[in-house]
XYZ file of C-alpha atoms in Angstrom:
233
model
C 0.000 0.000 0.000
C 1.320 3.425 -0.933
C 1.579 6.350 1.444
C -1.339 8.727 1.853
C -1.062 11.553 -0.667
C -3.442 14.472 -0.916
C -1.162 16.415 -3.250
C -1.904 16.312 -6.972
C 1.356 16.010 -8.906
C 2.061 17.920 -12.144
C 2.549 16.098 -15.448
C 5.515 17.807 -17.151
C 4.224 17.439 -20.729
C 0.875 18.934 -19.786
C 2.189 21.766 -17.620
C 5.030 22.675 -19.997
C 2.609 22.786 -22.924
C 0.068 24.969 -21.113
C 2.731 27.441 -20.020
C 4.101 27.615 -23.568
C 0.798 28.067 -25.421
C -0.437 30.646 -22.910
C 2.823 32.590 -23.289
C 2.469 32.400 -27.082
C -1.154 33.505 -26.960
C -2.361 30.328 -28.664
C -4.483 29.643 -25.577
C -5.908 32.619 -23.715
C -5.207 32.663 -19.997
C -6.611 35.320 -17.667
C -4.143 35.974 -14.793
C -5.451 35.472 -11.247
C -3.778 36.280 -7.938
C -5.081 35.105 -4.561
C -4.068 35.679 -0.967
C -4.294 32.910 1.650
C -7.964 32.319 2.444
C -9.264 33.645 -0.892
C -11.505 31.364 -2.937
C -10.729 30.293 -6.457
C -14.311 29.039 -6.630
C -17.034 27.892 -4.250
C -19.617 25.156 -4.081
C -22.568 26.190 -6.264
C -20.540 28.313 -8.695
C -21.257 27.873 -12.403
C -17.742 27.076 -13.597
C -16.794 27.956 -17.184
C -13.023 28.032 -16.693
C -10.298 25.536 -15.896
C -7.530 26.948 -13.701
C -3.820 26.317 -14.169
C -1.722 27.073 -11.088
C 1.687 28.675 -11.572
C 2.408 29.368 -7.892
C 1.141 28.324 -4.490
C -1.175 25.751 -2.968
C -4.969 25.450 -3.374
C -7.094 23.244 -1.135
C -10.012 21.496 -2.824
C -12.600 20.453 -0.236
C -16.233 19.635 0.427
C -18.575 20.742 3.193
C -20.172 17.983 5.251
C -23.758 17.972 6.619
C -22.487 18.113 10.220
C -20.659 21.393 9.632
C -17.158 20.012 9.041
C -15.130 19.965 5.845
C -13.195 17.201 4.086
C -10.097 17.889 2.022
C -10.197 16.155 -1.344
C -6.875 17.350 -2.780
C -4.183 19.963 -2.494
C -3.235 21.350 -5.897
C 0.330 22.584 -6.392
C 1.935 24.758 -9.059
C 1.832 22.996 -12.418
C -1.575 21.388 -11.866
C -5.074 21.997 -13.211
C -8.252 22.434 -11.190
C -11.916 22.819 -12.205
C -13.388 20.758 -15.033
C -17.135 21.474 -14.985
C -16.781 23.493 -18.165
C -15.899 20.356 -20.128
C -19.404 18.967 -19.693
C -21.958 19.648 -22.459
C -24.116 22.687 -21.710
C -27.233 20.565 -21.216
C -25.462 18.446 -18.576
C -23.494 21.206 -16.878
C -23.952 21.442 -13.117
C -22.586 23.878 -10.496
C -19.426 22.995 -8.629
C -19.895 20.581 -5.709
C -16.532 21.540 -4.169
C -14.717 24.609 -2.829
C -11.228 25.669 -3.917
C -9.430 27.892 -1.409
C -5.909 29.338 -1.432
C -3.699 27.913 1.324
C -0.766 30.146 0.366
C -0.350 33.037 -2.036
C -1.511 31.743 -5.402
C -0.987 32.759 -9.005
C -2.970 31.058 -11.749
C -4.420 31.361 -15.229
C -8.132 30.975 -15.908
C -8.452 29.016 -19.152
C -11.760 29.072 -21.022
C -12.824 25.426 -20.884
C -14.300 25.408 -24.381
C -11.128 26.836 -25.952
C -8.958 24.512 -23.869
C -11.086 21.571 -24.976
C -10.665 22.555 -28.632
C -6.888 22.678 -28.136
C -6.873 19.201 -26.586
C -8.948 17.791 -29.461
C -6.383 19.091 -31.945
C -3.300 17.840 -30.062
C -3.495 14.125 -29.325
C -0.331 13.804 -27.247
C -1.397 16.607 -24.900
C -4.932 15.171 -24.745
C -3.462 11.825 -23.686
C -1.378 13.554 -20.973
C -4.589 15.209 -19.759
C -6.314 11.814 -19.590
C -3.395 10.435 -17.541
C -3.584 13.432 -15.207
C -7.308 12.930 -14.568
C -6.865 9.186 -14.097
C -4.146 9.748 -11.496
C -6.480 12.023 -9.515
C -9.113 9.276 -9.576
C -6.498 6.779 -8.420
C -5.549 9.036 -5.479
C -9.174 9.152 -4.341
C -9.557 5.388 -4.675
C -6.336 4.759 -2.748
C -7.426 6.989 0.122
C -10.840 5.280 0.261
C -9.094 1.909 0.542
C -6.707 3.235 3.195
C -9.634 4.597 5.227
C -11.378 1.216 5.205
C -8.297 -0.817 6.191
C -5.978 1.207 8.409
C -6.738 2.771 11.825
C -6.623 6.539 12.263
C -3.295 6.551 14.125
C -1.554 4.712 11.288
C -3.135 6.872 8.575
C -2.372 10.019 10.574
C 1.287 9.026 10.911
C 1.503 8.435 7.155
C -0.177 11.780 6.518
C 2.389 13.620 8.663
C 5.241 11.978 6.752
C 3.620 12.907 3.436
C 3.127 16.531 4.514
C 6.711 16.776 5.758
C 7.938 15.527 2.390
C 5.750 18.011 0.500
C 7.087 20.859 2.630
C 10.662 19.687 2.016
C 11.261 18.678 5.623
C 12.809 15.226 5.447
C 14.776 15.448 8.687
C 13.820 16.096 12.292
C 12.809 18.490 13.620
C 10.311 18.963 10.764
C 7.432 21.414 11.044
C 3.996 20.428 9.722
C 2.153 23.796 9.688
C -1.432 22.657 10.318
C -3.750 22.642 13.321
C -5.544 19.554 14.627
C -8.747 20.795 12.989
C -7.060 21.138 9.594
C -5.437 17.704 9.890
C -8.812 16.186 10.793
C -10.309 17.731 7.656
C -7.582 16.182 5.526
C -8.300 12.675 6.820
C -12.053 13.172 7.049
C -12.230 12.243 10.741
C -13.440 14.001 13.879
C -10.930 16.343 15.491
C -11.019 14.232 18.670
C -9.479 11.360 16.697
C -6.574 13.607 15.704
C -6.195 14.950 19.245
C -5.968 11.400 20.566
C -3.477 10.475 17.833
C -1.288 13.471 18.652
C -1.266 12.422 22.323
C -0.270 8.878 21.322
C 2.541 10.149 19.080
C 3.778 12.511 21.790
C 3.867 9.608 24.243
C 5.884 7.657 21.662
C 8.321 10.601 21.383
C 7.507 11.112 17.691
C 6.036 14.627 17.661
C 5.647 17.818 19.671
C 2.823 20.332 19.434
C 3.578 23.996 18.787
C 1.057 26.762 18.239
C -0.694 26.032 14.957
C 1.766 23.305 13.963
C 3.164 19.867 14.747
C 6.885 19.162 14.901
C 8.108 15.706 13.901
C 10.941 14.859 16.273
C 11.682 11.278 15.245
C 11.053 10.096 11.671
C 12.133 6.516 12.378
C 9.588 6.007 15.150
C 6.857 7.716 13.122
C 7.556 5.469 10.129
C 7.374 2.387 12.343
C 3.848 3.398 13.388
C 2.752 4.125 9.808
C 4.039 0.654 8.772
C 2.795 -0.505 5.360
C 1.415 2.901 4.367
C 4.927 4.272 3.863
C 6.575 1.590 1.757
C 8.442 4.120 -0.362
C 8.802 7.089 2.012
């Protein structure tokens, strides 16, 4: 089983092509800049654009009936987000997810119809797009399987290792800059489950809590708790 990963990875052929054709003017891209906490789009919006991120981190999440939220993905620079515009007009529905800037974000809004026409005319790029979308589906499937098999403590440990890697902190002490509430949203569990997991990891001398962040103090011990979820970490 692979480690938990909420971060969508760029596909070089796709991202390089988009950056080139936007720079050339072949594909029109409207520049967007967001501050942390700004929304790229919200649930219920009628989306006609696909967004290509050139800088920063965007959290894609859903609201739950009990007032919590569940992170679906984090999108990094070089990735695409928002595909409602690819549906035929008669089948088009509002967005069911929210996209919110975690850091300062720069992006291009690409008209979905024009982007679709470009993909139809360029088979290799269209295939890279299909691979990109399939990999996002695979991430969701993998997390669903993880949630059904592994206990929260094990999944939480794997999540911390994944976040440390994404924030380029491969050695202790490594700061994971999220609160218990935010970490609960990522795993889709109640915050009490994360609080209990943090206590267990502190007792195992793996982590320490700082204001608004966790500090990994021992990667080896944390990996031993995550077990099979970190085969390649």
